[in-house]
Coordinates of N, CA and C in Angstrom, one line a residue:
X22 N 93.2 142.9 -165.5 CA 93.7 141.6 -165.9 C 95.1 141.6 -166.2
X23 N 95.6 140.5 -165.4 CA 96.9 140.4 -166.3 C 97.7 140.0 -167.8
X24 N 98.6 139.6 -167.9 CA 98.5 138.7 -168.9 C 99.7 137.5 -168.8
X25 N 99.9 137.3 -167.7 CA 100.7 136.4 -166.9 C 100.7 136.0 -165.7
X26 N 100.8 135.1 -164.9 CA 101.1 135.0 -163.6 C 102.1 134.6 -162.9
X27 N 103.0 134.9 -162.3 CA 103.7 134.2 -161.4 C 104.1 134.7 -160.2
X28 N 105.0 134.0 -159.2 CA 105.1 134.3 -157.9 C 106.5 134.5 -157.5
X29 N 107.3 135.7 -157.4 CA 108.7 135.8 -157.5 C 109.1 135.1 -156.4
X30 N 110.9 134.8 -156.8 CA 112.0 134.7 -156.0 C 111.9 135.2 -155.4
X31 N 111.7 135.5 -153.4 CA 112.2 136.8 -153.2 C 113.2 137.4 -153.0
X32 N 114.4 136.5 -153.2 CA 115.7 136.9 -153.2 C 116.1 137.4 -154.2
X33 N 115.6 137.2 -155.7 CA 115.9 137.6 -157.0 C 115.3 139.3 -157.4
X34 N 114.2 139.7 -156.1 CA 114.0 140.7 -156.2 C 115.0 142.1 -156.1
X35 N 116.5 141.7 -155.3 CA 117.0 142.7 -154.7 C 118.2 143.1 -155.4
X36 N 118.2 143.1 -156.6 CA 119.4 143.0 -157.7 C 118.9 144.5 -157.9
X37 N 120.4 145.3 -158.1 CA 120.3 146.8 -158.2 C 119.6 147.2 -159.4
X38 N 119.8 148.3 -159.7 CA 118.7 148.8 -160.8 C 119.5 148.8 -161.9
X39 N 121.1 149.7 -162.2 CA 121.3 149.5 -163.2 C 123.1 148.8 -162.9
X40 N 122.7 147.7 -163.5 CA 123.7 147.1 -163.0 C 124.6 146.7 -164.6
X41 N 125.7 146.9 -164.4 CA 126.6 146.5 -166.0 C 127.7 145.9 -165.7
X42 N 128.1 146.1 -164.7 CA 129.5 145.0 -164.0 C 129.0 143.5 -163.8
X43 N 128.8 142.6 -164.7 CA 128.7 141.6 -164.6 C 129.5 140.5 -164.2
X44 N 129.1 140.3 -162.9 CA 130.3 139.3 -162.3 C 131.5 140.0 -162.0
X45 N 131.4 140.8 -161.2 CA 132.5 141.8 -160.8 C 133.4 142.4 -162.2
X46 N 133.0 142.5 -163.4 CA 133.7 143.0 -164.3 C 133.6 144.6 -164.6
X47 N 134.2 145.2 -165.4 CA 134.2 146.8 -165.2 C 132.4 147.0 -166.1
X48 N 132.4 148.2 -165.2 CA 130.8 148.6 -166.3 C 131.6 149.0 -167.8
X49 N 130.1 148.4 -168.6 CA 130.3 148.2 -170.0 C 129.3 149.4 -170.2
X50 N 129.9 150.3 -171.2 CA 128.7 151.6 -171.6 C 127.7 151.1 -172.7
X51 N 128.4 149.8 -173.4 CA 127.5 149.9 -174.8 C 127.0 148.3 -173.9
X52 N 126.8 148.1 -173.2 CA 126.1 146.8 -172.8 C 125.1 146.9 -171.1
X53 N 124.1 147.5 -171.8 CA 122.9 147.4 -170.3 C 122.5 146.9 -170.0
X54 N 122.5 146.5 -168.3 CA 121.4 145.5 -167.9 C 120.6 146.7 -166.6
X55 N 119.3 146.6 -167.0 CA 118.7 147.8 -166.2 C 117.4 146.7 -165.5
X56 N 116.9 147.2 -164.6 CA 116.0 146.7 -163.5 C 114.3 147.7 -164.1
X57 N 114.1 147.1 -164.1 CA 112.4 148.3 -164.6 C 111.4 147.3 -164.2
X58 N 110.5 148.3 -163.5 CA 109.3 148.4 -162.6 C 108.1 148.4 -163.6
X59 N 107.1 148.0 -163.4 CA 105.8 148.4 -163.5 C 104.9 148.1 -162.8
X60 N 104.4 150.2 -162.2 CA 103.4 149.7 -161.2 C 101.8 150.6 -162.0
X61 N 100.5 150.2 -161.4 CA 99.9 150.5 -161.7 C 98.5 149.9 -161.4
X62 N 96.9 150.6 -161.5 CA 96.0 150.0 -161.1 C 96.0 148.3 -161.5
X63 N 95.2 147.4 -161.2 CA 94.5 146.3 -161.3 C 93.8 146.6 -162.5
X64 N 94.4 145.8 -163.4 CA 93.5 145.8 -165.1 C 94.1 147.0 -166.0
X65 N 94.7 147.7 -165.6 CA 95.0 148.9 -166.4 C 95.9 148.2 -168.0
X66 N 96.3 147.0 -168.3 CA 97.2 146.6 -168.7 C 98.6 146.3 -168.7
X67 N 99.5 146.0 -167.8 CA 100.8 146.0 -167.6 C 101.1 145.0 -168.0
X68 N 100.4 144.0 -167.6 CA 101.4 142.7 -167.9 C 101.0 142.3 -169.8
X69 N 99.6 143.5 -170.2 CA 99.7 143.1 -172.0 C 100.7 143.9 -172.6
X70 N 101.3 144.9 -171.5 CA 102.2 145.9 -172.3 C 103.7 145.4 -172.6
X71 N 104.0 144.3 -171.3 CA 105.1 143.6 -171.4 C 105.3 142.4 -172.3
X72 N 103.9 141.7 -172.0 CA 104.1 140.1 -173.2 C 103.9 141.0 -174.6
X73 N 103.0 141.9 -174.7 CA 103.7 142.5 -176.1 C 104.9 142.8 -177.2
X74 N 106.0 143.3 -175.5 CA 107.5 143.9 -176.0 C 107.9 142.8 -175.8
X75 N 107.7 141.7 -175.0 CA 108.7 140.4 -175.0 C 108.4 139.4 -176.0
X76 N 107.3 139.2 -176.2 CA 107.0 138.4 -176.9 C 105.7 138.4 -178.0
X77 N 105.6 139.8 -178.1 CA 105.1 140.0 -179.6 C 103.5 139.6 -179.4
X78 N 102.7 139.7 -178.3 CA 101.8 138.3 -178.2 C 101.0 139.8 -177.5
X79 N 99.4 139.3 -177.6 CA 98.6 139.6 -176.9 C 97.1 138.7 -176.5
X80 N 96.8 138.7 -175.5 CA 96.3 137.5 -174.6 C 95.0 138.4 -174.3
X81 N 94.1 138.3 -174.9 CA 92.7 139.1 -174.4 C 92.0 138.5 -173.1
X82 N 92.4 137.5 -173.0 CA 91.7 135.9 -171.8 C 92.7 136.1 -170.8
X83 N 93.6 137.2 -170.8 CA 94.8 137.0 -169.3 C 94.5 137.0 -168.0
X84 N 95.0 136.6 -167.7 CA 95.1 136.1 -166.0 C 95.0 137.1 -164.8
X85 N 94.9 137.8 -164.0 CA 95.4 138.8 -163.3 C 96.5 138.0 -162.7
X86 N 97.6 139.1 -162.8 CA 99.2 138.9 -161.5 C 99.2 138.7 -160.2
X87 N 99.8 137.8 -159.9 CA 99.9 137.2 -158.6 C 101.1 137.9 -158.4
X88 N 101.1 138.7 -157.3 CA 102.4 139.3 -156.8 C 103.3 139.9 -157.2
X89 N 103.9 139.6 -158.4 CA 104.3 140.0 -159.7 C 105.3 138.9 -160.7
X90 N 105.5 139.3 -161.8 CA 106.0 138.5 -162.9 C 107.4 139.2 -163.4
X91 N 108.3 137.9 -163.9 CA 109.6 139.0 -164.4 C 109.6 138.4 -165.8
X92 N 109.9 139.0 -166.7 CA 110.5 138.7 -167.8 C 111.6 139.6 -167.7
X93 N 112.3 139.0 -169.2 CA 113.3 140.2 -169.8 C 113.5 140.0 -171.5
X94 N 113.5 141.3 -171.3 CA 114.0 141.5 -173.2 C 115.3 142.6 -173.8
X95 N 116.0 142.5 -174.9 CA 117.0 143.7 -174.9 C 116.7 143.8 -176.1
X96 N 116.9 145.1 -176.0 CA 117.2 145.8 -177.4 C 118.3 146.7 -177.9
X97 N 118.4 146.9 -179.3 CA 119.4 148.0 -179.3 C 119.4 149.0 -180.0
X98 N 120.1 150.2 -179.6 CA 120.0 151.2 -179.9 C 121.0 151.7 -181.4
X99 N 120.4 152.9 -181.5 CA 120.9 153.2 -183.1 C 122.7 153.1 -182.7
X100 N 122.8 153.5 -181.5 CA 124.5 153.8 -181.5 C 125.2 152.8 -181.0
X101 N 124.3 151.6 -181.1 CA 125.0 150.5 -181.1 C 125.1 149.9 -179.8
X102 N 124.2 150.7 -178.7 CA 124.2 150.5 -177.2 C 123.1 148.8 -176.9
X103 N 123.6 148.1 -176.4 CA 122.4 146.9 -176.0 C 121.6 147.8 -175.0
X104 N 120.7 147.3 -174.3 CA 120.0 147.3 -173.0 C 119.3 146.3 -172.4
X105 N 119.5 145.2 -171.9 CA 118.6 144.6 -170.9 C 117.9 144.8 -170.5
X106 N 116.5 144.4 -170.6 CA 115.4 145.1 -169.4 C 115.1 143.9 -168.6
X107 N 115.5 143.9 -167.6 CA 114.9 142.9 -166.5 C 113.4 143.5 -165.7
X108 N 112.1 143.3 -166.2 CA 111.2 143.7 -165.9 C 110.3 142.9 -165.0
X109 N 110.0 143.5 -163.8 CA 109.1 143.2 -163.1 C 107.8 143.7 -162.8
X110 N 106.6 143.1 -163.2 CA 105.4 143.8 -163.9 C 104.6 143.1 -162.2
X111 N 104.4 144.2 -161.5 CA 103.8 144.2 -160.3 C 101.9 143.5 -160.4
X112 N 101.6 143.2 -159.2 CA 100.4 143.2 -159.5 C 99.1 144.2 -158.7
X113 N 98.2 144.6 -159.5 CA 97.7 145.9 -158.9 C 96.7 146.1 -158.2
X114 N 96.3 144.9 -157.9 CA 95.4 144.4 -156.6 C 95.7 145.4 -155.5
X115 N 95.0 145.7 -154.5 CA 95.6 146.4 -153.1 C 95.9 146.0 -152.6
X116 N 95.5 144.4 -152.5 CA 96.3 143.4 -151.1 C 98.0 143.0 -151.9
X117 N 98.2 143.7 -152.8 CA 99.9 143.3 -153.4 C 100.2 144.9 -153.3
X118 N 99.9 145.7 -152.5 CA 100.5 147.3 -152.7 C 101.8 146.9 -151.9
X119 N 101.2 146.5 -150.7 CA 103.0 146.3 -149.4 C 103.9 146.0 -150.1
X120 N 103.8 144.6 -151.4 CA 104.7 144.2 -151.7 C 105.5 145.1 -152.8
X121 N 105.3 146.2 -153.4 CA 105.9 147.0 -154.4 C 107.2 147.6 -154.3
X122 N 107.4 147.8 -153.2 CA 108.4 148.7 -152.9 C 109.4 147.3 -152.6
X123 N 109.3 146.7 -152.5 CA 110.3 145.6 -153.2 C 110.8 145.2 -154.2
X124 N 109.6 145.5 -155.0 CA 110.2 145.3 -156.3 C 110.5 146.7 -157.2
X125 N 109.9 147.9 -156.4 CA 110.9 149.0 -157.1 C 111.8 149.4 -156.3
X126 N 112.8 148.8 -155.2 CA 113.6 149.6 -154.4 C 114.8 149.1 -155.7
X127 N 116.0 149.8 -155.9 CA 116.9 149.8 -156.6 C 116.4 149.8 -158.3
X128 N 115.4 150.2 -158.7 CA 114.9 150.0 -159.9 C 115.7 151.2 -160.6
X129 N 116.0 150.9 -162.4 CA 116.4 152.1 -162.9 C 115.2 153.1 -163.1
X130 N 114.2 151.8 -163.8 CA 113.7 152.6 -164.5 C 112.0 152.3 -164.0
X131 N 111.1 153.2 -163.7 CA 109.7 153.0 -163.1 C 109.0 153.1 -164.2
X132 N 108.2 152.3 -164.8 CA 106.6 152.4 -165.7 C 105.3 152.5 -165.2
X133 N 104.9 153.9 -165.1 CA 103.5 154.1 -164.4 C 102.5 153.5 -165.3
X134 N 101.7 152.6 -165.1 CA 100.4 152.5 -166.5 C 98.8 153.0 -165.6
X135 N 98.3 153.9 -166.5 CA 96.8 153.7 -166.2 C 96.1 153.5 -167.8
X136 N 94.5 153.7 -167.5 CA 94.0 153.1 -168.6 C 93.1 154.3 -168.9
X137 N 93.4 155.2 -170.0 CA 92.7 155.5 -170.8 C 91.3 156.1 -170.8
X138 N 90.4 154.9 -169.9 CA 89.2 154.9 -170.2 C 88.8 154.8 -168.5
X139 N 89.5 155.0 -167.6 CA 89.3 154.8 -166.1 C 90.2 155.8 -165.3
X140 N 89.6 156.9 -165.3 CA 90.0 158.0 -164.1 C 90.3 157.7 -163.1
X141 N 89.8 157.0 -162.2 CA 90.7 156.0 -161.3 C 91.7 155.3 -161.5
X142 N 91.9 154.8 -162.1 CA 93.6 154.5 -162.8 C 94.8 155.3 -163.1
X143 N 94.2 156.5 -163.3 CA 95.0 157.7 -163.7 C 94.7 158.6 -161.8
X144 N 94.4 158.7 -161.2 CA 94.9 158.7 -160.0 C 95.5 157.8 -159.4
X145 N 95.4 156.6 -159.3 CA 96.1 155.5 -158.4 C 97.6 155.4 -159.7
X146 N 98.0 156.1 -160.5 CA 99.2 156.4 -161.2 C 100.0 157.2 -160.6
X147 N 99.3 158.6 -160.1 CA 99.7 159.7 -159.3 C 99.8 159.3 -158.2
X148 N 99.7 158.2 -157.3 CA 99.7 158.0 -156.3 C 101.5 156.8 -156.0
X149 N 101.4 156.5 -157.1 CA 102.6 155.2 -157.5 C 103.7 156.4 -158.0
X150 N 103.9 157.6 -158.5 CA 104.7 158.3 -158.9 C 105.1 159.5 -157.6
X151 N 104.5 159.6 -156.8 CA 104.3 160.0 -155.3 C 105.2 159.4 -154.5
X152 N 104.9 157.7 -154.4 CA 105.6 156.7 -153.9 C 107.1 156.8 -154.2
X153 N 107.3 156.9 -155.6 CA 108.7 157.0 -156.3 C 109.4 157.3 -155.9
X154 N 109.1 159.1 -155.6 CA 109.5 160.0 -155.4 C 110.0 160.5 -154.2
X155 N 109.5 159.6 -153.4 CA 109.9 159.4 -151.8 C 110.8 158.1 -151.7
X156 N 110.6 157.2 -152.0 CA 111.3 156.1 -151.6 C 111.9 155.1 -152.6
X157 N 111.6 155.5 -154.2 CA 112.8 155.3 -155.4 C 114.4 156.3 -155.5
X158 N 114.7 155.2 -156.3 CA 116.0 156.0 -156.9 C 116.3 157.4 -156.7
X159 N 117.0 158.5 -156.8 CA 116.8 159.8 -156.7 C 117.3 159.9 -158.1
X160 N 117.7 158.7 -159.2 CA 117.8 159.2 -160.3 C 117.2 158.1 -161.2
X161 N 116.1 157.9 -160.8 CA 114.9 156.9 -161.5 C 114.6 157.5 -163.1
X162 N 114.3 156.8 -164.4 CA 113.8 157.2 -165.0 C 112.3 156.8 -164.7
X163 N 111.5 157.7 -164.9 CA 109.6 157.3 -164.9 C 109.4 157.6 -166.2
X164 N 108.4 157.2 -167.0 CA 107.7 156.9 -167.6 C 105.9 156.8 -167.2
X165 N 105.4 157.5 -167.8 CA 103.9 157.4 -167.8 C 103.2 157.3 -169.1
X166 N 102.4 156.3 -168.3 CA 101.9 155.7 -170.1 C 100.1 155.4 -170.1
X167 N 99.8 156.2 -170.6 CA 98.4 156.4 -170.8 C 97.9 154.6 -172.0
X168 N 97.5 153.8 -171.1 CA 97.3 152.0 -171.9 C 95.9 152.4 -172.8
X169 N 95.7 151.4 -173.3 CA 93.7 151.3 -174.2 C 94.0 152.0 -175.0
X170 N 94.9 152.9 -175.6 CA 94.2 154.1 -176.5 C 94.0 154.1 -178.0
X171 N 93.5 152.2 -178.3 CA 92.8 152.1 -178.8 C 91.3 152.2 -178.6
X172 N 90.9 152.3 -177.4 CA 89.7 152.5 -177.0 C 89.2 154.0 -176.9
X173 N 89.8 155.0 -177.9 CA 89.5 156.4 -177.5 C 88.1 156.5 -178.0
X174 N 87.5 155.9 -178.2 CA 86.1 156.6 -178.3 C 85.4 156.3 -176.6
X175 N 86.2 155.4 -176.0 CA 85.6 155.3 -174.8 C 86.6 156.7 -173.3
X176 N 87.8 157.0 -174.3 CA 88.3 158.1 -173.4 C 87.9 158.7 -172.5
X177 N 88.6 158.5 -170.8 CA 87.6 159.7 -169.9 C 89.2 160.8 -169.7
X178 N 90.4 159.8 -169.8 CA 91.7 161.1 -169.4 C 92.0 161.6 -170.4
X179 N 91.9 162.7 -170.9 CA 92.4 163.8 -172.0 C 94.1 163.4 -171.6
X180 N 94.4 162.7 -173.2 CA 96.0 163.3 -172.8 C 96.9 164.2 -172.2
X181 N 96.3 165.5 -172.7 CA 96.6 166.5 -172.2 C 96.8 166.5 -170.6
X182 N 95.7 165.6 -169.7 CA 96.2 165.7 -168.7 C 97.9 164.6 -167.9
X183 N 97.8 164.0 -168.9 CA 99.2 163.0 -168.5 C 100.4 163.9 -169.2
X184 N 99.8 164.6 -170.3 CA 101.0 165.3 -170.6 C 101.5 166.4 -169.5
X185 N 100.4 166.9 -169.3 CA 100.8 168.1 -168.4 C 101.1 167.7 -166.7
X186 N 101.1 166.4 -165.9 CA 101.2 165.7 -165.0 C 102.6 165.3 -165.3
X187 N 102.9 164.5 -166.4 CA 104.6 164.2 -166.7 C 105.3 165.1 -166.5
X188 N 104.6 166.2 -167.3 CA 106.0 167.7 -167.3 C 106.1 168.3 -165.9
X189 N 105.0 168.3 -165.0 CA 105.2 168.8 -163.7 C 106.3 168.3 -162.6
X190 N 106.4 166.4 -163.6 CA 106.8 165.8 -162.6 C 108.2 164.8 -163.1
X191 N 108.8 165.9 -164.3 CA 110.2 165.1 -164.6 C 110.1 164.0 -165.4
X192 N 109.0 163.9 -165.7 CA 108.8 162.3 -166.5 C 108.6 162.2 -168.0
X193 N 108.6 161.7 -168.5 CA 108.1 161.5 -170.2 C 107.0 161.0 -170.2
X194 N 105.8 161.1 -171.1 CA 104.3 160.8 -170.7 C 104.2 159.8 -172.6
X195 N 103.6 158.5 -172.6 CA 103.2 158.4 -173.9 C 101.8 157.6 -173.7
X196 N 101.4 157.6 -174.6 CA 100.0 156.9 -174.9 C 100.2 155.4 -175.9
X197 N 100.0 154.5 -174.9 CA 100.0 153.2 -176.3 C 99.3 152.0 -176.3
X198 N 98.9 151.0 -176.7 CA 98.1 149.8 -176.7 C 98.6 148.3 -176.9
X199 N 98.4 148.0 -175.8 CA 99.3 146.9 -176.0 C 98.3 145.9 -177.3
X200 N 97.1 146.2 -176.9 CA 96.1 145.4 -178.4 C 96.9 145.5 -179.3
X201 N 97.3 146.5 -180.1 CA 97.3 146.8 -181.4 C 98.7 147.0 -181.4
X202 N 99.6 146.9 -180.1 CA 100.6 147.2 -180.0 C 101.3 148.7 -180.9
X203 N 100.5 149.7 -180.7 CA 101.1 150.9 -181.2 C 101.8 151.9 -179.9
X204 N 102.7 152.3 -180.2 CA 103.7 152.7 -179.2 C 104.5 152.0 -178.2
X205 N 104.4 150.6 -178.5 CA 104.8 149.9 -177.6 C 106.4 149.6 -177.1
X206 N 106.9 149.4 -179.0 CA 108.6 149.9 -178.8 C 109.1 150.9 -178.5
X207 N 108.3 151.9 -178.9 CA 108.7 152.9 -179.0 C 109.2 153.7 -177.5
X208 N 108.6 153.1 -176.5 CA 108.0 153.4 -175.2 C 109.5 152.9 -174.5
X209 N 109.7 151.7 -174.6 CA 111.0 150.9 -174.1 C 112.3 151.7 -175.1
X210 N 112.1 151.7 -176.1 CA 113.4 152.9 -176.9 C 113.6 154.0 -176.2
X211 N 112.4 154.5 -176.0 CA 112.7 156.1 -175.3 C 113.2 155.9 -173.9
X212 N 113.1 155.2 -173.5 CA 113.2 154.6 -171.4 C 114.8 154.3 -172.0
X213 N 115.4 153.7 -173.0 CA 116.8 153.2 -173.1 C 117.5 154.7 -173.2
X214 N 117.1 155.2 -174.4 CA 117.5 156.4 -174.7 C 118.1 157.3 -173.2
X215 N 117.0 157.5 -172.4 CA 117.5 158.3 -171.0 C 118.0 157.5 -169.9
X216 N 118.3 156.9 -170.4 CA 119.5 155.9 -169.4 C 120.6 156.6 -168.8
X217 N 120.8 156.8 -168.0 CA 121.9 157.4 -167.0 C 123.3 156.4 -167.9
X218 N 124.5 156.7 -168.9 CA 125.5 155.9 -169.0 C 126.6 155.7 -168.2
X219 N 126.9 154.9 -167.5 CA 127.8 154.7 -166.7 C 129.7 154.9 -167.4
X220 N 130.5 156.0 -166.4 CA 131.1 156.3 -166.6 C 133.0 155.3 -167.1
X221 N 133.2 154.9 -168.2 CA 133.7 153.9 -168.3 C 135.6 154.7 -167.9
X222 N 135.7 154.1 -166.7 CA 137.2 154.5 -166.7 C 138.7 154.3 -167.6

């Protein structure tokens, strides 16, 4: 299920990943505007993980994603860095897979989500982080995020296995719910945190 719908620009799709020269101006180190992806099974939660960080909100009645949805939100960091996130929250149907690599080509930053409580989710994760890896960024931040885990009594992926899947594969791995919204900031902090900073001449 989603927790939004809409149907992109396709031209608004092709805006680089981390982009800080705004309107041909020099890159700004304390002001980020970064491109972030989220791909992931059908229902795993993406789009409640995003209206959560944008808008504080959770939608148990949501919609599934048509194609995909953009918001954006910024935050800032202790050292006083902004970050923009221009987030495009894919949709995880299989008849929208072709379209993905559209919306991660130039991405900074990739968010893998599965769910917790569905092993198939947590493979079709490994399968989106595969994709990356061939045909993203060569200096993509990923993120993998184990969704539901408020639902751990229903648990079938042992953390342990996303932990030890992240570390194999360069990534940071966290667990969080967009329900209850626990780990949810924390998730987009840590993704600002490893931001590649652009070199200010």
């Amino acid at each position: 299920m989603g927790c939004s719908a809409s149907l992109p620009d396709r031209n608004s799709v092709r805006s680089t990943g981390l982009n800080n020269a705004e309107n041909g101006g020099s890159p700004d180190a304390k002001n980020l505007r970064v491109k972030l992806v989220l791909l992931g099974d059908s229902g795993v939660g993406k789009s409640c993980i995003v209206l959560r960080f944008v808008r504080g909100q959770f939608d148990p009645t949501s919609k599934v994603t048509v194609g995909a949805s953009f918001l954006s939100q910024t935050i800032a960091l202790q050292d006083s860095t902004t970050v923009k996130f221009e987030i495009w929250d894919t949709a995880g149907q299989e008849r929208y897979a072709a379209l993905a690599p559209l919306y991660y080509r130039g991405a900074a930053v990739a968010v893998i989500v599965y769910d917790i409580t569905n092993p198939e989710s947590f493979t079709k994760a490994q399968y989106w982080v595969k994709e990356l890896q061939k045909h993203g960024s060569s200096d993509i931040v990923m993120a993998l995020v184990g969704n539901k885990a408020d639902l751990h009594e229903n648990r079938e992926v042992p953390a342990q296995d996303g932990i030890e899947y992240s570390e194999n594969n360069g990534m940071f791995f966290i667990e969080t719910s967009a329900k209850t919204a626990d780990n949810i900031n924390q998730l987009f902090e840590e993704i600002a945190k490893r931001l590649p900073r652009p070199s200010v001449s």
